[in-house]
Structure formats: C-alpha cells, structure tokens
Amino acid sequence: MALLEVENIHSYYGNIHALRGVSLAVEEGEVVTLIGSNGAGKTTTLRSIHGILPPREGRIVFRGEEIQGVPAHDMIGKGISQSPEGRRIFHRMTVTENLEMGAYHRNDRGEIQEDMTRVFDLFPRLKERVKQEAGTMSGGEQQMLAIGRSLMGRPRLLLLDEPSMGLAPVLVERIFQVIEEINKQGTTILLVEQNANVALEIATRGYVLETGAIVNAAPAEKLREDPKVREAYLGEI
C-alpha cells in the first residue's frame, strides 16, 4: 500500500469545479512532483490533501486511513505538513518563534530542540537570524523558514507548494539541494513547482495536470523525454 493514495477526488471553489477526478499515489521515500500551467489544479490538489479544501467526492488515504474529512489543523498530528505557496510565515515573530509554531502540537521539548538543530543544519542562515523578525528577512530566507517550520512537525509526508517562487537562480539551486537532503533523511515529498525542469531533476515520478485533471503520469525521466511535456513545460520545441 502506498503512503498516500488519492482516488478520484473532485474539489470545488463554490460552484467552480476545480479538480475533476484526480487520482495519484505517493510511495514511502519518494519525491513526486505535480507539474502544469497556472490554474491547472496543482495547489488545489495539495489543499485538498491537507484538508484546507476538502473534496466533495473521492477518497484520500494516508497510511491506510481515510483522511478526506480531517480538518487541516489536525493533519500535522497525522504526519502531514505543508510549506504553502507564498510562505505564510508569521512576520512579526522571530525565526525561533516561527519554528516553534511548527511544533505546536508536540510536548517533547528535547526532541523539538533536536529538530530545530536539524533545521539549522539544513539552513545555516536561519541560525544566524534566530532572534530576527521573520518579516524583515529576504524572500529566500523566508522560504527557508517556511520549509523549516514545516519540518518541525516531523512529517512522514511533506507537501511543498512552489518553493522556488520569486527566488534568484542561485537560491533556487540551494533550496532544491536541501529538498533532496530532506528526502534522503527519510521524509517523503509531494512537490508542486512551476519550474518543471528543476522539479523533474529531483523527482522520482511526476503527474501532469491540465484544467483539474491528470493527463500524464510517468517516471520523471520519461516525462523529461516526452515531446509534449518538453514543449509545454520545459521551454523546448
């Protein structure tokens, strides 16, 4: 059984039918990416999995348990954390306080400190800014903080939504190096990323979404070689 199984979900924004029968699976230890144009349904898929936008139809099964009715604030206790699009950090809180918010459901203080040390090992720049208000940091530093905060919940599955958005190329490279390291340390990752080139370089498998439906699913290497994918999402003709 896969770690995560999404079966034929239909999600709506009011009367707008945003997801139309999306099905996907993520195996333990994988990096799986969702690629597609703006408005294709990538972020909506993550929001549906995380309980922010519960699907009206279909099933979401995580570690053998149906979770499509679980509210978002309980997902971290189930083992799912999300680093959302736009970072959504607490601007007036310090770096340390933001990281502590990622562990709000835990009471194992010693292990929380271990996880904070892990975040600082992954992102040394954050360690230099522990007392700095998050809103005064650069966009790249805020993205590091958003990912670090999501790791403080010790997730089995990490949902990453557009981690490279708005970042300089050198920072994009660094962020994706860390994402690979997080995966090597044992965290399964479901990644939404507009930069399909970078996403497919680190992913095990990928799904292509168009207008709320999956139109292609394959190992990342095969997607990189697919002429339609290359033309539509990799900037090649």
PDB file of C-alpha atoms in Angstrom:
ATOM      1  CA  MET A   1       0.000   0.000   0.000  1.00  0.00           C
ATOM      2  CA  ALA A   2       1.250   3.468  -0.912  1.00  0.00           C
ATOM      3  CA  LEU A   3       1.920   6.026   1.817  1.00  0.00           C
ATOM      4  CA  LEU A   4      -0.623   8.346   0.179  1.00  0.00           C
ATOM      5  CA  GLU A   5      -3.409   7.357  -2.189  1.00  0.00           C
ATOM      6  CA  VAL A   6      -5.698   9.944  -3.761  1.00  0.00           C
ATOM      7  CA  GLU A   7      -8.651   8.348  -5.505  1.00  0.00           C
ATOM      8  CA  ASN A   8     -10.900  10.209  -7.942  1.00  0.00           C
ATOM      9  CA  ILE A   9     -11.259  13.418  -5.940  1.00  0.00           C
ATOM     10  CA  HIS A  10     -13.477  16.281  -7.053  1.00  0.00           C
ATOM     11  CA  SER A  11     -12.927  19.634  -5.345  1.00  0.00           C
ATOM     12  CA  TYR A  12     -14.785  22.892  -5.786  1.00  0.00           C
ATOM     13  CA  TYR A  13     -14.400  26.595  -5.089  1.00  0.00           C
ATOM     14  CA  GLY A  14     -18.058  27.449  -4.673  1.00  0.00           C
ATOM     15  CA  ASN A  15     -19.615  26.302  -7.922  1.00  0.00           C
ATOM     16  CA  ILE A  16     -16.285  26.133  -9.753  1.00  0.00           C
ATOM     17  CA  HIS A  17     -15.291  22.522 -10.386  1.00  0.00           C
ATOM     18  CA  ALA A  18     -11.527  22.815  -9.737  1.00  0.00           C
ATOM     19  CA  LEU A  19     -10.440  19.166  -9.565  1.00  0.00           C
ATOM     20  CA  ARG A  20     -12.092  16.630 -11.852  1.00  0.00           C
ATOM     21  CA  GLY A  21     -11.362  13.107 -10.727  1.00  0.00           C
ATOM     22  CA  VAL A  22      -7.721  13.453  -9.684  1.00  0.00           C
ATOM     23  CA  SER A  23      -6.026  10.196  -8.670  1.00  0.00           C
ATOM     24  CA  LEU A  24      -2.399   9.800  -7.634  1.00  0.00           C
ATOM     25  CA  ALA A  25      -0.177   7.811  -5.306  1.00  0.00           C
ATOM     26  CA  VAL A  26       2.998   8.556  -3.380  1.00  0.00           C
ATOM     27  CA  GLU A  27       5.156   5.710  -2.135  1.00  0.00           C
ATOM     28  CA  GLU A  28       7.221   5.890   1.042  1.00  0.00           C
ATOM     29  CA  GLY A  29      10.549   7.618   0.385  1.00  0.00           C
ATOM     30  CA  GLU A  30       9.633   9.151  -2.980  1.00  0.00           C
ATOM     31  CA  VAL A  31       9.733  12.676  -4.314  1.00  0.00           C
ATOM     32  CA  VAL A  32       6.656  13.028  -6.515  1.00  0.00           C
ATOM     33  CA  THR A  33       6.005  16.235  -8.421  1.00  0.00           C
ATOM     34  CA  LEU A  34       2.880  17.788  -9.894  1.00  0.00           C
ATOM     35  CA  ILE A  35       3.502  19.958 -12.930  1.00  0.00           C
ATOM     36  CA  GLY A  36       1.164  22.026 -15.048  1.00  0.00           C
ATOM     37  CA  SER A  37       0.362  25.573 -16.055  1.00  0.00           C
ATOM     38  CA  ASN A  38      -1.074  28.197 -13.742  1.00  0.00           C
ATOM     39  CA  GLY A  39      -4.642  27.293 -12.836  1.00  0.00           C
ATOM     40  CA  ALA A  40      -4.221  23.613 -13.698  1.00  0.00           C
ATOM     41  CA  GLY A  41      -5.110  22.486 -10.170  1.00  0.00           C
ATOM     42  CA  LYS A  42      -1.707  21.801  -8.597  1.00  0.00           C
ATOM     43  CA  THR A  43      -2.135  23.925  -5.482  1.00  0.00           C
ATOM     44  CA  THR A  44      -5.768  22.858  -5.206  1.00  0.00           C
ATOM     45  CA  THR A  45      -4.617  19.230  -5.088  1.00  0.00           C
ATOM     46  CA  LEU A  46      -2.329  19.968  -2.154  1.00  0.00           C
ATOM     47  CA  ARG A  47      -5.049  21.989  -0.421  1.00  0.00           C
ATOM     48  CA  SER A  48      -7.469  19.080  -0.831  1.00  0.00           C
ATOM     49  CA  ILE A  49      -4.975  16.565   0.574  1.00  0.00           C
ATOM     50  CA  HIS A  50      -4.191  18.843   3.517  1.00  0.00           C
ATOM     51  CA  GLY A  51      -7.823  19.391   4.450  1.00  0.00           C
ATOM     52  CA  ILE A  52      -7.953  23.086   3.549  1.00  0.00           C
ATOM     53  CA  LEU A  53     -10.323  22.388   0.661  1.00  0.00           C
ATOM     54  CA  PRO A  54     -11.926  19.008   1.381  1.00  0.00           C
ATOM     55  CA  PRO A  55     -13.055  17.206  -1.765  1.00  0.00           C
ATOM     56  CA  ARG A  56     -16.770  16.686  -2.283  1.00  0.00           C
ATOM     57  CA  GLU A  57     -16.167  13.301  -3.882  1.00  0.00           C
ATOM     58  CA  GLY A  58     -13.429  10.687  -3.760  1.00  0.00           C
ATOM     59  CA  ARG A  59     -11.066   9.283  -1.147  1.00  0.00           C
ATOM     60  CA  ILE A  60      -7.732  10.342   0.312  1.00  0.00           C
ATOM     61  CA  VAL A  61      -5.933   7.557   2.168  1.00  0.00           C
ATOM     62  CA  PHE A  62      -2.786   8.184   4.208  1.00  0.00           C
ATOM     63  CA  ARG A  63      -1.014   5.274   5.891  1.00  0.00           C
ATOM     64  CA  GLY A  64      -4.143   3.164   5.383  1.00  0.00           C
ATOM     65  CA  GLU A  65      -6.534   5.690   6.951  1.00  0.00           C
ATOM     66  CA  GLU A  66      -9.103   7.780   5.111  1.00  0.00           C
ATOM     67  CA  ILE A  67      -8.376  11.437   5.860  1.00  0.00           C
ATOM     68  CA  GLN A  68     -10.573  13.391   3.450  1.00  0.00           C
ATOM     69  CA  GLY A  69     -12.746  14.590   6.354  1.00  0.00           C
ATOM     70  CA  VAL A  70      -9.892  15.540   8.691  1.00  0.00           C
ATOM     71  CA  PRO A  71      -9.526  19.323   9.260  1.00  0.00           C
ATOM     72  CA  ALA A  72      -6.255  20.948   8.244  1.00  0.00           C
ATOM     73  CA  HIS A  73      -5.131  21.729  11.798  1.00  0.00           C
ATOM     74  CA  ASP A  74      -5.210  18.019  12.649  1.00  0.00           C
ATOM     75  CA  MET A  75      -3.163  16.901   9.649  1.00  0.00           C
ATOM     76  CA  ILE A  76       0.177  17.570  11.310  1.00  0.00           C
ATOM     77  CA  GLY A  77      -0.746  15.076  14.000  1.00  0.00           C
ATOM     78  CA  LYS A  78      -1.447  12.539  11.252  1.00  0.00           C
ATOM     79  CA  GLY A  79       2.046  13.051   9.838  1.00  0.00           C
ATOM     80  CA  ILE A  80       1.429  15.553   7.017  1.00  0.00           C
ATOM     81  CA  SER A  81       2.961  19.030   6.950  1.00  0.00           C
ATOM     82  CA  GLN A  82       2.720  21.677   4.256  1.00  0.00           C
ATOM     83  CA  SER A  83       5.002  24.526   3.245  1.00  0.00           C
ATOM     84  CA  PRO A  84       2.412  26.647   1.450  1.00  0.00           C
ATOM     85  CA  GLU A  85       2.612  28.815  -1.622  1.00  0.00           C
ATOM     86  CA  GLY A  86       3.572  32.329  -0.587  1.00  0.00           C
ATOM     87  CA  ARG A  87       5.393  31.029   2.549  1.00  0.00           C
ATOM     88  CA  ARG A  88       2.735  32.276   5.041  1.00  0.00           C
ATOM     89  CA  ILE A  89       5.246  32.825   7.818  1.00  0.00           C
ATOM     90  CA  PHE A  90       4.420  34.866  10.915  1.00  0.00           C
ATOM     91  CA  HIS A  91       6.066  38.167  10.012  1.00  0.00           C
ATOM     92  CA  ARG A  92       6.157  39.707  13.484  1.00  0.00           C
ATOM     93  CA  MET A  93       7.515  36.584  15.155  1.00  0.00           C
ATOM     94  CA  THR A  94      11.196  35.728  15.302  1.00  0.00           C
ATOM     95  CA  VAL A  95      12.762  32.846  13.428  1.00  0.00           C
ATOM     96  CA  THR A  96      12.763  30.766  16.609  1.00  0.00           C
ATOM     97  CA  GLU A  97       9.109  31.547  17.341  1.00  0.00           C
ATOM     98  CA  ASN A  98       8.096  30.592  13.788  1.00  0.00           C
ATOM     99  CA  LEU A  99       9.878  27.256  14.119  1.00  0.00           C
ATOM    100  CA  GLU A 100       8.253  26.629  17.487  1.00  0.00           C
ATOM    101  CA  MET A 101       4.848  27.209  15.868  1.00  0.00           C
ATOM    102  CA  GLY A 102       5.622  24.293  13.567  1.00  0.00           C
ATOM    103  CA  ALA A 103       5.813  22.064  16.640  1.00  0.00           C
ATOM    104  CA  TYR A 104       2.722  23.456  18.398  1.00  0.00           C
ATOM    105  CA  HIS A 105       1.136  20.020  18.756  1.00  0.00           C
ATOM    106  CA  ARG A 106       4.191  18.447  20.411  1.00  0.00           C
ATOM    107  CA  ASN A 107       5.296  18.391  24.042  1.00  0.00           C
ATOM    108  CA  ASP A 108       8.590  16.510  23.677  1.00  0.00           C
ATOM    109  CA  ARG A 109      10.814  19.527  24.342  1.00  0.00           C
ATOM    110  CA  GLY A 110      14.112  17.696  23.995  1.00  0.00           C
ATOM    111  CA  GLU A 111      13.234  16.250  20.609  1.00  0.00           C
ATOM    112  CA  ILE A 112      11.803  19.579  19.465  1.00  0.00           C
ATOM    113  CA  GLN A 113      15.210  21.090  20.152  1.00  0.00           C
ATOM    114  CA  GLU A 114      16.818  18.282  18.154  1.00  0.00           C
ATOM    115  CA  ASP A 115      14.565  19.087  15.216  1.00  0.00           C
ATOM    116  CA  MET A 116      15.379  22.787  15.477  1.00  0.00           C
ATOM    117  CA  THR A 117      19.067  21.881  15.332  1.00  0.00           C
ATOM    118  CA  ARG A 118      18.326  19.803  12.230  1.00  0.00           C
ATOM    119  CA  VAL A 119      16.648  22.807  10.587  1.00  0.00           C
ATOM    120  CA  PHE A 120      19.663  24.984  11.399  1.00  0.00           C
ATOM    121  CA  ASP A 121      21.965  22.335   9.920  1.00  0.00           C
ATOM    122  CA  LEU A 122      19.902  22.386   6.715  1.00  0.00           C
ATOM    123  CA  PHE A 123      19.633  26.182   6.682  1.00  0.00           C
ATOM    124  CA  PRO A 124      22.650  27.718   8.487  1.00  0.00           C
ATOM    125  CA  ARG A 125      21.430  31.200   7.559  1.00  0.00           C
ATOM    126  CA  LEU A 126      18.431  30.756   9.835  1.00  0.00           C
ATOM    127  CA  LYS A 127      20.711  30.007  12.780  1.00  0.00           C
ATOM    128  CA  GLU A 128      22.343  33.394  12.251  1.00  0.00           C
ATOM    129  CA  ARG A 129      18.918  35.074  12.499  1.00  0.00           C
ATOM    130  CA  VAL A 130      17.216  33.260  15.370  1.00  0.00           C
ATOM    131  CA  LYS A 131      16.095  36.497  17.063  1.00  0.00           C
ATOM    132  CA  GLN A 132      15.260  38.392  13.889  1.00  0.00           C
ATOM    133  CA  GLU A 133      11.649  39.127  12.994  1.00  0.00           C
ATOM    134  CA  ALA A 134      10.753  36.941  10.044  1.00  0.00           C
ATOM    135  CA  GLY A 135       9.134  39.760   8.093  1.00  0.00           C
ATOM    136  CA  THR A 136      12.442  41.621   7.867  1.00  0.00           C
ATOM    137  CA  MET A 137      14.263  38.763   6.139  1.00  0.00           C
ATOM    138  CA  SER A 138      14.812  38.280   2.411  1.00  0.00           C
ATOM    139  CA  GLY A 139      12.453  36.200   0.290  1.00  0.00           C
ATOM    140  CA  GLY A 140      14.923  33.338   0.162  1.00  0.00           C
ATOM    141  CA  GLU A 141      15.373  33.338   3.917  1.00  0.00           C
ATOM    142  CA  GLN A 142      11.611  33.382   4.407  1.00  0.00           C
ATOM    143  CA  GLN A 143      11.280  30.356   2.116  1.00  0.00           C
ATOM    144  CA  MET A 144      13.918  28.543   4.158  1.00  0.00           C
ATOM    145  CA  LEU A 145      11.944  29.389   7.283  1.00  0.00           C
ATOM    146  CA  ALA A 146       8.664  28.152   5.789  1.00  0.00           C
ATOM    147  CA  ILE A 147      10.233  24.807   4.907  1.00  0.00           C
ATOM    148  CA  GLY A 148      11.975  24.616   8.283  1.00  0.00           C
ATOM    149  CA  ARG A 149       8.725  25.320  10.120  1.00  0.00           C
ATOM    150  CA  SER A 150       7.001  22.504   8.227  1.00  0.00           C
ATOM    151  CA  LEU A 151       9.770  20.103   9.253  1.00  0.00           C
ATOM    152  CA  MET A 152       9.257  20.867  12.943  1.00  0.00           C
ATOM    153  CA  GLY A 153       6.173  18.655  12.888  1.00  0.00           C
ATOM    154  CA  ARG A 154       8.325  15.629  11.964  1.00  0.00           C
ATOM    155  CA  PRO A 155       6.143  14.827   8.943  1.00  0.00           C
ATOM    156  CA  ARG A 156       6.077  11.487   7.193  1.00  0.00           C
ATOM    157  CA  LEU A 157       4.820  13.387   4.137  1.00  0.00           C
ATOM    158  CA  LEU A 158       5.897  16.943   3.306  1.00  0.00           C
ATOM    159  CA  LEU A 159       3.773  18.953   0.880  1.00  0.00           C
ATOM    160  CA  LEU A 160       5.830  21.664  -0.831  1.00  0.00           C
ATOM    161  CA  ASP A 161       3.971  24.308  -2.823  1.00  0.00           C
ATOM    162  CA  GLU A 162       6.101  26.419  -5.201  1.00  0.00           C
ATOM    163  CA  PRO A 163       9.280  26.554  -3.070  1.00  0.00           C
ATOM    164  CA  SER A 164      11.239  28.410  -5.787  1.00  0.00           C
ATOM    165  CA  MET A 165       8.665  31.140  -6.439  1.00  0.00           C
ATOM    166  CA  GLY A 166      10.252  34.574  -6.658  1.00  0.00           C
ATOM    167  CA  LEU A 167      13.765  33.401  -5.826  1.00  0.00           C
ATOM    168  CA  ALA A 168      17.020  34.163  -7.609  1.00  0.00           C
ATOM    169  CA  PRO A 169      18.502  31.200  -9.536  1.00  0.00           C
ATOM    170  CA  VAL A 170      21.332  30.685  -7.042  1.00  0.00           C
ATOM    171  CA  LEU A 171      18.799  30.415  -4.199  1.00  0.00           C
ATOM    172  CA  VAL A 172      16.596  28.068  -6.230  1.00  0.00           C
ATOM    173  CA  GLU A 173      19.538  25.727  -6.598  1.00  0.00           C
ATOM    174  CA  ARG A 174      20.222  25.838  -2.856  1.00  0.00           C
ATOM    175  CA  ILE A 175      16.573  25.260  -1.923  1.00  0.00           C
ATOM    176  CA  PHE A 176      16.372  22.187  -4.132  1.00  0.00           C
ATOM    177  CA  GLN A 177      19.629  20.813  -2.762  1.00  0.00           C
ATOM    178  CA  VAL A 178      18.055  20.997   0.682  1.00  0.00           C
ATOM    179  CA  ILE A 179      14.831  19.378  -0.554  1.00  0.00           C
ATOM    180  CA  GLU A 180      16.904  16.458  -1.829  1.00  0.00           C
ATOM    181  CA  GLU A 181      18.670  16.238   1.529  1.00  0.00           C
ATOM    182  CA  ILE A 182      15.353  16.262   3.411  1.00  0.00           C
ATOM    183  CA  ASN A 183      14.216  13.356   1.259  1.00  0.00           C
ATOM    184  CA  LYS A 184      17.467  11.454   1.840  1.00  0.00           C
ATOM    185  CA  GLN A 185      16.911  11.890   5.580  1.00  0.00           C
ATOM    186  CA  GLY A 186      13.672   9.933   5.241  1.00  0.00           C
ATOM    187  CA  THR A 187      10.860  12.392   4.514  1.00  0.00           C
ATOM    188  CA  THR A 188       8.545  11.617   1.593  1.00  0.00           C
ATOM    189  CA  ILE A 189       7.762  14.680  -0.523  1.00  0.00           C
ATOM    190  CA  LEU A 190       4.904  15.741  -2.779  1.00  0.00           C
ATOM    191  CA  LEU A 191       6.116  18.775  -4.698  1.00  0.00           C
ATOM    192  CA  VAL A 192       4.248  21.416  -6.666  1.00  0.00           C
ATOM    193  CA  GLU A 193       6.671  23.506  -8.687  1.00  0.00           C
ATOM    194  CA  GLN A 194       6.267  25.865 -11.636  1.00  0.00           C
ATOM    195  CA  ASN A 195       9.903  25.257 -12.617  1.00  0.00           C
ATOM    196  CA  ALA A 196       9.295  21.845 -14.140  1.00  0.00           C
ATOM    197  CA  ASN A 197      12.919  21.444 -15.197  1.00  0.00           C
ATOM    198  CA  VAL A 198      14.167  21.571 -11.624  1.00  0.00           C
ATOM    199  CA  ALA A 199      11.270  19.551 -10.246  1.00  0.00           C
ATOM    200  CA  LEU A 200      11.777  16.673 -12.659  1.00  0.00           C
ATOM    201  CA  GLU A 201      15.503  16.593 -11.905  1.00  0.00           C
ATOM    202  CA  ILE A 202      14.916  15.627  -8.269  1.00  0.00           C
ATOM    203  CA  ALA A 203      11.602  13.759  -8.544  1.00  0.00           C
ATOM    204  CA  THR A 204      11.092  10.011  -8.703  1.00  0.00           C
ATOM    205  CA  ARG A 205       7.831  10.325 -10.623  1.00  0.00           C
ATOM    206  CA  GLY A 206       5.572  13.069 -11.884  1.00  0.00           C
ATOM    207  CA  TYR A 207       1.974  13.849 -12.746  1.00  0.00           C
ATOM    208  CA  VAL A 208       0.879  16.419 -15.318  1.00  0.00           C
ATOM    209  CA  LEU A 209      -2.313  18.349 -14.586  1.00  0.00           C
ATOM    210  CA  GLU A 210      -4.433  20.248 -17.078  1.00  0.00           C
ATOM    211  CA  THR A 211      -7.684  22.006 -16.140  1.00  0.00           C
ATOM    212  CA  GLY A 212      -8.157  19.988 -12.978  1.00  0.00           C
ATOM    213  CA  ALA A 213      -7.399  16.557 -14.393  1.00  0.00           C
ATOM    214  CA  ILE A 214      -4.290  14.398 -14.650  1.00  0.00           C
ATOM    215  CA  VAL A 215      -3.351  13.879 -18.290  1.00  0.00           C
ATOM    216  CA  ASN A 216       0.002  12.149 -17.897  1.00  0.00           C
ATOM    217  CA  ALA A 217       1.800  10.157 -15.202  1.00  0.00           C
ATOM    218  CA  ALA A 218       5.238   8.609 -15.548  1.00  0.00           C
ATOM    219  CA  PRO A 219       8.705   8.331 -14.042  1.00  0.00           C
ATOM    220  CA  ALA A 220      10.381  11.736 -14.033  1.00  0.00           C
ATOM    221  CA  GLU A 221      12.933  10.705 -16.639  1.00  0.00           C
ATOM    222  CA  LYS A 222      10.204   9.676 -19.095  1.00  0.00           C
ATOM    223  CA  LEU A 223       8.351  12.950 -18.551  1.00  0.00           C
ATOM    224  CA  ARG A 224      11.542  14.881 -19.303  1.00  0.00           C
ATOM    225  CA  GLU A 225      11.797  12.984 -22.610  1.00  0.00           C
ATOM    226  CA  ASP A 226       8.130  13.399 -23.563  1.00  0.00           C
ATOM    227  CA  PRO A 227       7.863  15.837 -26.520  1.00  0.00           C
ATOM    228  CA  LYS A 228       4.585  17.342 -25.300  1.00  0.00           C
ATOM    229  CA  VAL A 229       5.973  17.903 -21.798  1.00  0.00           C
ATOM    230  CA  ARG A 230       9.194  19.358 -23.200  1.00  0.00           C
ATOM    231  CA  GLU A 231       7.297  21.817 -25.358  1.00  0.00           C
ATOM    232  CA  ALA A 232       4.607  22.808 -22.846  1.00  0.00           C
ATOM    233  CA  TYR A 233       6.525  22.871 -19.566  1.00  0.00           C
ATOM    234  CA  LEU A 234      10.266  22.689 -20.191  1.00  0.00           C
ATOM    235  CA  GLY A 235      10.511  25.539 -22.672  1.00  0.00           C
ATOM    236  CA  GLU A 236      11.704  23.355 -25.513  1.00  0.00           C
ATOM    237  CA  ILE A 237      10.364  22.919 -29.040  1.00  0.00           C
TER     238      ILE A 237
END
